[in-house]
Amino acid sequence: MKDTALLSAPLQVQDLTVSYGGDPVLTGADLTVPEGEMTAIIGPNGAGKSTLLKSALGLVKPLSGTITAWDQPLAAQRDRIAYVPQRASVDWDFPTTVLEVALMGLYRQLGLLRRTRPHHRDKALACLDRVGMSDLADRQIGQLSGGQQQRVFLARALAQEAELYLLDEPFAGVDAATEAAIITVLHGLRDAGKTVLCVHHDLSTVPRYFDHVCLLNRHTVAQGPTATTFTDANLMRTYDGRLPTAA
Amino acid sequence: MLLDALTLNLGYNATLVALGATALGLAAGTVGTFLYLRQRSLVSDAISHATLPGVAIAFLVMVALGGTGRNLAGLMLGSAITAALGLATVTWLTRATRLPQDAAIGAVLSVFFGTGITLLTVIQTLDAGQQAGLESVLLGATAGMLRADALLIAAGGALTLLATMALRRPLLMIAFDEGYAAQRGLNVAHYDLALLGLVLAVTVTGLKITGLILIVALLVIPPVAARFWTDRAPRMALIAAVIGAGAGYVGAALSASAPDLPTGPLIVLTAFSAFAVSLFCAPRRGLLASALRHTRQRATARS
């Protein structure tokens, strides 16, 4: 059972080394994301968590290593993968609305010249509704709270109807209500057979939220089911011998 | 006199100039909006300064071939070539080194401009006959504008406008969230190149009207003014286009209303007055509105 899961893994990263010009950020990192589960990448600051995620999205070019999605090159599977970037990575004073951001998720259907039709709008609105944001569809994005911004990003990913969702710190700086709303949506995706991978930093919620973990500190320290992998011993090795108090 | 100018009653040349300037402002405001949203407004400065050596070289080539050296299409082609070269240098410098983009722009801008000025000085000593006034490409020279020139400018403006409209969706997506756009399969480098190509087209188109230097103002001021009035990118592009076109039209008319008034600077000053009005009077984002809001909030907090 485990072997077949590995064979058709939605995401498989092997022996990945990445550098931004200086010392490598990742050296020989491995990651296997099992189908239909919630996986977390955890590790200290500067461990290369976001870099691993961005490599898995094809946004960062690695020095060496292989990345496959469902046993195929990444580029061939792009449309089955949805990305939720870090909230802080964009300028929220950008002149656009909540609905317009959600509509970006439908870019593949809209393309260059096609007009936005009512059924596109309806779909984007339905996705906003799943994250509790449909009432604010016409609002300028600069007027949103951090949690609301995060929900809009999630709605945009939902509009893609992907099978693998990669989220970079989706719970960073959001309120408790948003965190609950997001985790409900993510667990709903998992229960519908989709696969979810999050870069995550709050160790206290790992056992409750995630089925599978990858402990990272420039290389993969351990990965596997949360129950057997998320142990004090592994965490000590990941966090350089200093266990964070939250665990 | 001014009324005559505004109603296009000052003769054939003034009408040509006003129509050309309107088309130019329309295109510049639209393209400038996307450049502003991509946070690349300063690149237009590098492009415009890098056109100068091209103008000089084009002049020399045309004279060597037996022409007058003042053919607008020829000058535009020459300026486009060196502007593209300058653009490529900025892009290469920022990618190959860790130089920040503003420093790369500063370096390229001054070197290209210096080269251009040197070439112009050389041309003046050459006594090529028709060289007088070639330096007017710096600030625009509309007095001798021909019908063909005006048509060329209008066509250039219209083409640029159409291309920008066609690319609006990917351009906006990249401007808002580059990483997400790249993951969706958009080639960010190619679209950035296309955007800069459109800026280059506007700059070259403006050669005769605002001149190479002041075109920057027409690319930057209308979007900045438009941003005060709206929180929607498409509407912002539309408002910037209207401000650009209005500035082109009114500026050209003003310059025709009295002898020897320069067209380019008047267009820029008209655009600036639109900016000043926006800065103070725009609802919500304007200075007056925020001051009012602030006072009201203080009053509520005290009571």
Coordinates of C-alpha atoms in Angstrom, one line a residue:
Chain A
M1 CA 0.0 0.0 0.0
K2 CA 2.7 2.4 0.9
D3 CA 4.7 1.5 -2.2
T4 CA 1.9 2.2 -4.6
A5 CA 1.3 5.6 -2.9
L6 CA 4.9 6.4 -3.4
L7 CA 4.8 5.4 -7.1
S8 CA 2.0 7.8 -8.0
A9 CA 2.9 10.6 -5.5
P10 CA 1.3 13.9 -6.5
L11 CA 4.7 15.4 -5.7
Q12 CA 8.1 13.8 -5.4
V13 CA 11.3 15.8 -4.8
Q14 CA 14.6 13.9 -4.8
D15 CA 18.0 15.1 -3.8
L16 CA 17.3 18.8 -4.3
T17 CA 20.1 21.3 -4.0
V18 CA 19.2 25.0 -4.4
S19 CA 21.3 28.1 -4.1
Y20 CA 20.5 31.8 -4.7
G21 CA 24.1 32.5 -5.6
G22 CA 25.7 32.1 -2.2
D23 CA 25.8 29.0 0.1
P24 CA 23.2 26.4 -0.8
V25 CA 19.8 27.0 0.9
L26 CA 18.9 23.3 0.4
T27 CA 21.3 20.4 0.1
G28 CA 20.0 17.1 -1.1
A29 CA 16.5 17.6 0.2
D30 CA 13.8 14.9 -0.3
L31 CA 10.0 15.2 -0.1
T32 CA 7.3 12.8 -0.9
V33 CA 3.7 14.1 -0.7
P34 CA 1.2 11.3 -0.4
E35 CA -2.1 11.5 -2.3
G36 CA -5.2 12.6 -0.5
E37 CA -3.4 13.7 2.7
M38 CA -2.4 16.9 4.5
T39 CA 1.3 17.3 4.6
A40 CA 3.3 20.0 6.5
I41 CA 6.8 21.2 5.9
I42 CA 8.2 22.3 9.2
G43 CA 11.6 23.6 10.4
P44 CA 13.4 26.6 11.9
N45 CA 13.7 30.0 10.2
G46 CA 16.1 29.8 7.2
A47 CA 15.6 26.1 6.9
G48 CA 14.6 26.4 3.3
K49 CA 10.9 25.6 3.7
S50 CA 9.7 28.3 1.2
T51 CA 12.5 27.5 -1.2
L52 CA 11.5 23.8 -1.2
L53 CA 7.9 24.8 -1.9
K54 CA 8.9 27.3 -4.7
S55 CA 11.1 24.6 -6.3
A56 CA 8.2 22.2 -6.2
L57 CA 6.2 24.9 -8.1
G58 CA 8.9 25.4 -10.7
L59 CA 9.5 29.0 -9.5
V60 CA 13.1 28.4 -8.4
K61 CA 15.6 26.7 -10.5
P62 CA 17.5 24.1 -8.5
L63 CA 21.2 23.4 -9.0
S64 CA 20.5 19.6 -9.0
G65 CA 17.7 17.2 -8.2
T66 CA 14.5 15.9 -9.7
I67 CA 11.0 17.1 -9.1
T68 CA 8.0 15.1 -10.5
A69 CA 4.3 15.4 -10.1
W70 CA 2.4 12.2 -10.6
D71 CA 5.6 10.7 -12.0
Q72 CA 5.7 13.4 -14.8
P73 CA 7.8 16.5 -15.2
L74 CA 6.4 19.5 -13.4
A75 CA 5.6 21.6 -16.5
A76 CA 3.2 18.9 -17.8
Q77 CA 1.1 18.9 -14.6
R78 CA 1.0 22.6 -14.0
D79 CA -2.7 22.9 -14.3
R80 CA -3.4 20.2 -11.6
I81 CA -1.4 22.3 -9.1
A82 CA -2.7 25.4 -7.2
Y83 CA -0.4 27.8 -5.4
V84 CA -1.2 30.0 -2.5
P85 CA 1.7 32.4 -2.0
Q86 CA 2.6 34.1 1.2
R87 CA 0.2 37.0 1.9
A88 CA 3.0 39.5 2.4
S89 CA 4.5 38.7 -1.1
V90 CA 2.2 41.2 -2.9
D91 CA 1.2 44.9 -2.6
W92 CA -2.3 45.0 -1.2
D93 CA -2.7 48.6 -2.3
F94 CA -3.0 47.3 -5.9
P95 CA -6.1 48.7 -7.5
T96 CA -8.2 45.6 -7.8
T97 CA -11.2 43.9 -6.1
V98 CA -11.7 40.7 -4.1
L99 CA -13.7 39.3 -7.0
E100 CA -11.0 40.2 -9.6
V101 CA -8.4 38.4 -7.6
A102 CA -10.6 35.3 -7.3
L103 CA -11.1 35.5 -11.1
M104 CA -7.4 35.2 -11.7
G105 CA -7.8 31.6 -10.7
L106 CA -9.7 31.1 -13.9
Y107 CA -7.0 32.6 -16.1
R108 CA -6.5 29.3 -18.0
Q109 CA -10.2 29.5 -19.1
L110 CA -10.1 33.2 -19.8
G111 CA -6.8 33.5 -21.6
L112 CA -5.8 36.7 -23.3
L113 CA -8.9 38.0 -24.9
R114 CA -12.1 36.1 -23.8
R115 CA -14.5 38.3 -21.9
T116 CA -15.4 37.5 -18.3
R117 CA -18.9 35.9 -18.5
P118 CA -21.5 35.5 -15.8
H119 CA -20.6 31.8 -15.3
H120 CA -17.0 32.8 -14.6
R121 CA -18.2 35.3 -12.0
D122 CA -20.5 32.8 -10.4
K123 CA -17.7 30.3 -10.1
A124 CA -15.4 32.9 -8.5
L125 CA -18.2 34.0 -6.2
A126 CA -18.8 30.4 -5.2
C127 CA -15.2 30.0 -4.3
L128 CA -15.3 33.2 -2.3
D129 CA -18.3 31.8 -0.5
R130 CA -16.4 28.7 0.6
V131 CA -14.0 30.9 2.5
G132 CA -16.7 33.2 3.8
M133 CA -15.8 36.2 1.6
S134 CA -18.6 36.5 -1.0
D135 CA -20.1 39.5 0.9
L136 CA -16.9 41.4 0.3
A137 CA -16.6 40.5 -3.4
D138 CA -16.6 44.1 -4.6
R139 CA -14.3 45.5 -2.0
Q140 CA -10.9 46.9 -2.8
I141 CA -8.3 44.5 -1.6
G142 CA -6.5 47.3 0.4
Q143 CA -9.4 47.4 2.8
L144 CA -9.1 43.8 3.9
S145 CA -7.6 42.5 7.1
G146 CA -4.7 40.0 7.0
G147 CA -7.0 37.1 7.5
Q148 CA -9.4 38.2 4.8
Q149 CA -6.4 38.6 2.4
Q150 CA -5.4 35.1 3.1
R151 CA -8.9 33.8 2.4
V152 CA -9.0 35.6 -0.9
F153 CA -5.8 33.9 -1.9
L154 CA -7.3 30.6 -1.0
A155 CA -10.4 31.3 -3.0
R156 CA -8.3 32.1 -6.0
A157 CA -6.6 28.7 -5.7
L158 CA -10.0 27.0 -5.3
A159 CA -11.2 28.5 -8.5
Q160 CA -8.6 26.5 -10.3
E161 CA -10.2 23.2 -9.3
A162 CA -6.7 21.7 -8.9
E163 CA -5.8 18.4 -7.3
L164 CA -2.7 19.4 -5.4
Y165 CA -2.6 22.6 -3.3
L166 CA 0.7 24.1 -2.2
L167 CA 0.3 26.8 0.5
D168 CA 3.1 29.0 1.8
E169 CA 2.5 29.8 5.5
P170 CA -1.3 30.1 5.2
F171 CA -1.8 30.7 8.9
A172 CA 0.9 33.4 9.3
G173 CA -0.6 36.5 11.0
V174 CA -4.2 35.6 10.6
D175 CA -7.0 35.7 13.2
A176 CA -8.4 32.6 14.9
A177 CA -11.6 32.7 12.9
T178 CA -9.7 32.7 9.6
E179 CA -7.4 29.9 10.7
A180 CA -10.5 27.8 11.5
A181 CA -12.1 28.7 8.2
I182 CA -9.0 27.8 6.3
I183 CA -8.4 24.5 8.0
T184 CA -12.1 23.6 7.4
V185 CA -11.6 24.2 3.7
L186 CA -8.3 22.4 3.5
H187 CA -9.7 19.3 5.4
G188 CA -12.7 19.4 3.1
L189 CA -10.3 19.3 0.1
R190 CA -8.5 16.3 1.6
D191 CA -11.7 14.5 2.4
A192 CA -12.6 15.0 -1.3
G193 CA -9.4 13.2 -2.2
K194 CA -7.3 16.2 -3.0
T195 CA -3.7 16.6 -1.7
V196 CA -2.5 19.5 0.4
L197 CA 1.0 20.7 1.3
C198 CA 1.6 23.6 3.6
V199 CA 4.7 25.4 4.8
H200 CA 3.8 25.6 8.5
H201 CA 5.5 27.1 11.6
D202 CA 3.1 26.6 14.5
L203 CA 4.3 23.3 16.0
S204 CA 1.4 23.1 18.5
T205 CA -1.2 22.6 15.7
V206 CA 0.7 20.1 13.6
P207 CA -0.8 16.9 15.1
R208 CA -4.3 18.3 14.8
Y209 CA -4.0 19.7 11.3
F210 CA -1.7 17.4 9.4
D211 CA -1.5 13.7 8.5
H212 CA 2.1 13.8 7.3
V213 CA 5.1 15.9 8.1
C214 CA 8.4 16.7 6.5
L215 CA 11.0 18.0 9.0
L216 CA 13.4 20.3 7.2
N217 CA 16.6 22.1 8.1
R218 CA 18.5 22.6 4.8
H219 CA 18.1 18.9 4.2
T220 CA 15.3 16.5 5.1
V221 CA 15.7 15.4 8.7
A222 CA 12.7 13.1 8.7
Q223 CA 9.5 12.6 6.8
G224 CA 6.5 10.3 7.3
P225 CA 3.1 10.0 9.1
T226 CA 2.7 12.6 11.8
A227 CA 2.1 10.0 14.5
T228 CA 5.4 8.3 14.0
T229 CA 7.6 11.2 12.6
F230 CA 6.5 14.2 14.7
T231 CA 8.5 13.1 17.7
D232 CA 10.6 15.0 20.3
A233 CA 13.7 13.3 19.1
N234 CA 13.2 14.3 15.5
L235 CA 12.2 17.8 16.4
M236 CA 15.4 18.1 18.5
R237 CA 17.4 17.1 15.4
T238 CA 15.5 19.5 13.2
Y239 CA 15.8 22.5 15.5
D240 CA 19.5 22.1 16.3
G241 CA 19.0 20.6 19.7
R242 CA 16.7 23.4 21.0
L243 CA 13.1 22.4 21.1
P244 CA 10.8 25.3 20.4
T245 CA 8.6 26.0 23.4
A246 CA 5.4 25.6 21.4
A247 CA 5.9 21.9 20.8
Chain B
M1 CA -6.8 83.1 -29.5
L2 CA -6.9 80.4 -26.9
L3 CA -10.4 79.5 -27.8
D4 CA -9.5 79.3 -31.4
A5 CA -6.7 77.0 -30.5
L6 CA -8.9 74.8 -28.4
T7 CA -11.5 74.5 -31.2
L8 CA -8.9 73.7 -33.8
N9 CA -9.3 77.0 -35.6
L10 CA -5.6 78.0 -35.8
G11 CA -4.8 76.5 -39.0
Y12 CA -3.7 73.2 -40.5
N13 CA -0.4 72.7 -38.7
A14 CA -1.9 73.4 -35.3
T15 CA -4.7 70.9 -35.9
L16 CA -2.2 68.2 -37.0
V17 CA -0.2 68.8 -33.9
A18 CA -3.2 68.7 -31.6
L19 CA -4.5 65.5 -33.1
G20 CA -1.1 63.8 -32.9
A21 CA -0.5 65.0 -29.3
T22 CA -4.0 63.6 -28.4
A23 CA -3.2 60.2 -29.8
L24 CA 0.2 60.2 -28.2
G25 CA -1.3 61.1 -24.8
L26 CA -3.9 58.4 -25.0
A27 CA -1.3 55.7 -25.7
A28 CA 1.1 57.1 -23.1
G29 CA -1.5 57.2 -20.3
T30 CA -2.6 53.6 -21.0
V31 CA 0.8 52.0 -21.3
G32 CA 2.1 54.2 -18.4
T33 CA -0.6 52.7 -16.2
F34 CA 0.7 49.2 -16.7
L35 CA 4.2 50.3 -16.2
Y36 CA 3.3 52.1 -12.9
L37 CA 1.4 49.0 -11.7
R38 CA 4.5 46.8 -12.5
Q39 CA 6.5 49.4 -10.5
R40 CA 8.8 50.1 -13.4
S41 CA 8.0 53.8 -14.1
L42 CA 11.7 54.8 -13.9
V43 CA 12.6 52.5 -16.8
S44 CA 10.9 54.9 -19.1
D45 CA 13.6 57.4 -18.1
A46 CA 16.3 55.1 -19.2
I47 CA 14.5 54.3 -22.5
S48 CA 13.9 58.0 -23.4
H49 CA 17.5 59.0 -22.7
A50 CA 18.9 56.0 -24.6
T51 CA 17.0 57.2 -27.8
L52 CA 19.3 60.2 -28.3
P53 CA 22.4 58.5 -29.8
G54 CA 20.0 56.7 -32.2
V55 CA 18.6 59.9 -33.4
A56 CA 22.1 61.3 -34.1
I57 CA 23.2 58.1 -35.8
A58 CA 20.1 57.9 -37.9
F59 CA 20.6 61.5 -39.0
L60 CA 24.2 60.8 -40.0
V61 CA 23.2 57.7 -41.9
M62 CA 20.4 59.4 -43.8
V63 CA 22.7 62.3 -44.7
A64 CA 25.4 59.9 -45.9
L65 CA 22.8 58.3 -48.1
G66 CA 22.0 61.6 -49.6
G67 CA 18.9 62.5 -47.7
T68 CA 18.1 65.5 -45.6
G69 CA 18.5 63.5 -42.4
R70 CA 15.2 64.7 -40.9
N71 CA 12.8 62.0 -42.1
L72 CA 10.7 61.3 -39.0
A73 CA 10.3 57.5 -39.7
G74 CA 14.1 57.3 -40.1
L75 CA 14.8 59.1 -36.8
M76 CA 12.2 57.0 -35.0
L77 CA 13.8 53.8 -36.2
G78 CA 17.3 55.0 -35.1
S79 CA 16.0 56.0 -31.7
A80 CA 14.2 52.7 -31.3
I81 CA 17.4 50.8 -31.9
T82 CA 19.6 52.5 -29.3
A83 CA 16.7 52.6 -26.8
A84 CA 16.3 48.9 -27.2
L85 CA 20.1 48.6 -26.7
G86 CA 19.9 50.7 -23.5
L87 CA 17.0 48.6 -22.3
A88 CA 18.9 45.4 -22.9
T89 CA 21.8 46.8 -21.0
V90 CA 19.7 47.7 -17.9
T91 CA 18.1 44.3 -18.0
W92 CA 21.5 42.6 -18.3
L93 CA 23.1 44.6 -15.6
T94 CA 20.3 43.9 -13.1
R95 CA 20.3 40.2 -13.9
A96 CA 24.0 39.5 -14.2
T97 CA 25.1 41.6 -11.2
R98 CA 23.5 42.4 -7.9
L99 CA 23.2 46.1 -8.9
P100 CA 19.7 47.4 -8.0
Q101 CA 17.7 48.5 -10.9
D102 CA 17.7 52.3 -10.1
A103 CA 21.5 52.3 -10.1
A104 CA 21.6 50.4 -13.4
I105 CA 19.1 52.9 -14.9
G106 CA 21.2 55.8 -13.7
A107 CA 24.3 54.4 -15.3
V108 CA 22.8 53.5 -18.6
L109 CA 20.8 56.7 -18.9
S110 CA 23.8 59.0 -18.4
V111 CA 26.1 57.1 -20.6
F112 CA 23.7 56.9 -23.5
F113 CA 22.6 60.5 -23.1
G114 CA 26.2 61.7 -23.0
T115 CA 27.0 59.7 -26.1
G116 CA 24.0 61.3 -27.8
I117 CA 24.9 64.8 -26.9
T118 CA 28.5 64.2 -28.1
L119 CA 27.2 63.0 -31.4
L120 CA 24.9 66.0 -31.7
T121 CA 27.8 68.3 -31.1
V122 CA 29.8 66.5 -33.7
I123 CA 26.9 66.9 -36.2
Q124 CA 26.8 70.6 -35.6
T125 CA 30.4 71.0 -36.5
L126 CA 30.0 68.9 -39.6
D127 CA 28.0 71.6 -41.4
A128 CA 25.7 69.0 -42.9
G129 CA 23.4 71.8 -44.0
Q130 CA 20.1 70.7 -42.5
Q131 CA 21.3 69.9 -39.0
A132 CA 20.0 73.1 -37.5
G133 CA 17.4 72.2 -34.9
L134 CA 18.2 68.6 -34.6
E135 CA 18.6 69.1 -30.9
S136 CA 14.9 69.9 -30.8
V137 CA 14.2 66.2 -30.7
L138 CA 15.1 66.7 -27.0
L139 CA 12.1 68.9 -26.3
G140 CA 9.9 68.4 -29.3
A141 CA 9.5 70.5 -32.4
T142 CA 6.0 70.7 -33.9
A143 CA 6.4 73.8 -36.1
G144 CA 7.2 71.9 -39.3
M145 CA 5.0 68.9 -38.7
L146 CA 3.8 67.2 -41.9
R147 CA 0.6 65.4 -42.5
A148 CA 2.6 62.2 -42.9
D149 CA 4.2 62.8 -39.5
A150 CA 0.8 63.2 -37.8
L151 CA -0.5 60.1 -39.4
L152 CA 2.6 58.1 -38.3
I153 CA 2.2 59.4 -34.7
A154 CA -1.5 58.5 -34.7
A155 CA -0.9 55.1 -36.1
G156 CA 1.9 54.4 -33.6
G157 CA -0.3 55.5 -30.8
A158 CA -3.3 53.4 -32.0
L159 CA -1.2 50.3 -32.4
T160 CA 0.4 50.7 -29.0
L161 CA -3.0 51.2 -27.4
L162 CA -4.4 48.1 -29.1
A163 CA -1.5 45.9 -28.1
T164 CA -1.7 47.1 -24.5
M165 CA -5.4 46.3 -24.4
A166 CA -4.8 42.8 -25.7
L167 CA -2.2 42.1 -23.1
R168 CA -4.0 43.7 -20.2
R169 CA -5.0 40.5 -18.4
P170 CA -1.6 38.8 -18.1
L171 CA 0.1 42.2 -17.5
L172 CA -2.2 42.9 -14.6
M173 CA -1.8 39.4 -13.2
I174 CA 2.0 39.7 -13.3
A175 CA 2.0 43.2 -11.8
F176 CA -0.2 42.0 -8.9
D177 CA 1.4 38.6 -8.1
E178 CA 4.4 37.6 -10.1
G179 CA 5.0 34.3 -8.4
Y180 CA 1.4 33.1 -8.9
A181 CA 1.4 34.3 -12.5
A182 CA 4.6 32.3 -13.2
Q183 CA 3.1 29.2 -11.6
R184 CA 0.1 29.5 -13.9
G185 CA 2.5 29.3 -16.8
L186 CA 2.8 32.9 -17.8
N187 CA 6.3 33.7 -19.0
V188 CA 7.0 36.8 -16.8
A189 CA 10.2 37.8 -18.6
H190 CA 8.5 37.8 -22.0
Y191 CA 5.5 39.9 -20.8
D192 CA 7.9 42.3 -19.1
L193 CA 9.8 42.6 -22.4
A194 CA 6.5 43.2 -24.2
L195 CA 5.6 46.0 -21.8
L196 CA 8.9 47.7 -22.2
G197 CA 8.6 47.3 -25.9
L198 CA 5.3 49.2 -25.7
V199 CA 6.9 51.9 -23.6
L200 CA 9.7 52.1 -26.2
A201 CA 7.1 52.5 -29.0
V202 CA 5.4 55.4 -27.1
T203 CA 8.7 57.1 -26.5
V204 CA 9.7 56.9 -30.2
T205 CA 6.2 58.0 -31.3
G206 CA 6.6 61.1 -29.1
L207 CA 9.9 62.1 -30.6
K208 CA 8.4 65.0 -32.6
I209 CA 5.8 66.2 -30.1
T210 CA 7.1 66.1 -26.6
G211 CA 10.6 65.3 -27.5
L212 CA 12.6 62.4 -26.1
I213 CA 13.0 63.7 -22.5
L214 CA 9.5 65.0 -21.7
I215 CA 7.8 61.9 -22.9
V216 CA 8.7 60.4 -19.5
A217 CA 6.3 62.9 -17.9
L218 CA 3.5 61.7 -20.2
L219 CA 4.1 58.1 -19.3
V220 CA 4.3 58.7 -15.5
I221 CA 2.0 61.7 -14.6
P222 CA -1.3 60.5 -16.0
P223 CA -1.3 57.1 -14.2
V224 CA -0.2 58.7 -11.0
A225 CA -3.0 61.3 -11.2
A226 CA -5.5 58.5 -12.2
R227 CA -4.6 56.4 -9.2
F228 CA -6.2 59.1 -7.0
W229 CA -9.6 58.6 -8.5
T230 CA -10.1 54.9 -8.6
D231 CA -9.3 51.5 -7.0
R232 CA -9.8 49.5 -10.2
A233 CA -7.0 48.9 -12.6
P234 CA -9.1 49.0 -15.8
R235 CA -10.7 52.3 -14.8
M236 CA -7.3 53.7 -13.8
A237 CA -6.0 52.9 -17.3
L238 CA -9.0 54.6 -18.8
I239 CA -8.7 57.8 -16.6
A240 CA -5.0 57.9 -17.3
A241 CA -5.7 57.7 -21.1
V242 CA -8.2 60.5 -20.8
I243 CA -5.8 62.7 -18.8
G244 CA -3.0 61.9 -21.2
A245 CA -5.1 62.7 -24.3
G246 CA -6.5 65.8 -22.6
A247 CA -3.0 67.0 -21.7
G248 CA -1.8 66.4 -25.3
Y249 CA -4.7 68.2 -26.8
V250 CA -4.8 71.2 -24.4
G251 CA -1.0 71.5 -24.3
A252 CA -0.8 71.5 -28.1
A253 CA -3.6 74.1 -28.3
L254 CA -1.9 76.3 -25.8
S255 CA 1.4 76.2 -27.6
A256 CA -0.3 77.2 -30.8
S257 CA -2.1 80.2 -29.2
A258 CA 1.0 82.4 -29.1
P259 CA 4.1 82.3 -31.3
D260 CA 7.2 80.3 -30.1
L261 CA 5.5 78.5 -27.2
P262 CA 7.1 75.0 -26.9
T263 CA 4.6 72.2 -27.3
G264 CA 6.2 69.5 -25.2
P265 CA 6.7 71.5 -22.0
L266 CA 3.1 72.8 -22.3
I267 CA 1.8 69.3 -22.6
V268 CA 3.7 68.3 -19.5
L269 CA 2.5 71.3 -17.5
T270 CA -1.1 70.6 -18.5
A271 CA -0.6 67.0 -17.3
F272 CA 0.9 68.3 -14.1
S273 CA -2.1 70.5 -13.4
A274 CA -4.3 67.4 -13.8
F275 CA -2.1 65.7 -11.3
A276 CA -2.3 68.7 -8.9
V277 CA -6.1 68.7 -9.1
S278 CA -6.2 65.0 -8.4
L279 CA -3.8 65.2 -5.5
F280 CA -5.9 67.8 -3.7
C281 CA -9.5 67.2 -4.8
A282 CA -9.9 63.4 -5.4
P283 CA -12.5 61.8 -3.2
R284 CA -11.1 59.4 -0.5
R285 CA -7.4 59.4 -1.7
G286 CA -7.0 63.1 -2.2
L287 CA -5.3 65.4 0.4
L288 CA -8.5 67.5 1.1
A289 CA -10.6 64.4 1.6
S290 CA -8.1 62.8 4.0
A291 CA -7.7 66.0 5.9
L292 CA -11.5 66.3 6.2
R293 CA -11.8 62.7 7.3
H294 CA -9.1 63.2 9.9
T295 CA -10.7 66.3 11.4
R296 CA -14.1 64.5 11.5
Q297 CA -12.6 61.4 13.2
R298 CA -10.9 63.7 15.8
A299 CA -14.1 65.4 16.5
T300 CA -15.9 62.1 17.0
A301 CA -13.2 60.8 19.2
R302 CA -13.4 63.9 21.5
S303 CA -17.2 64.0 21.9

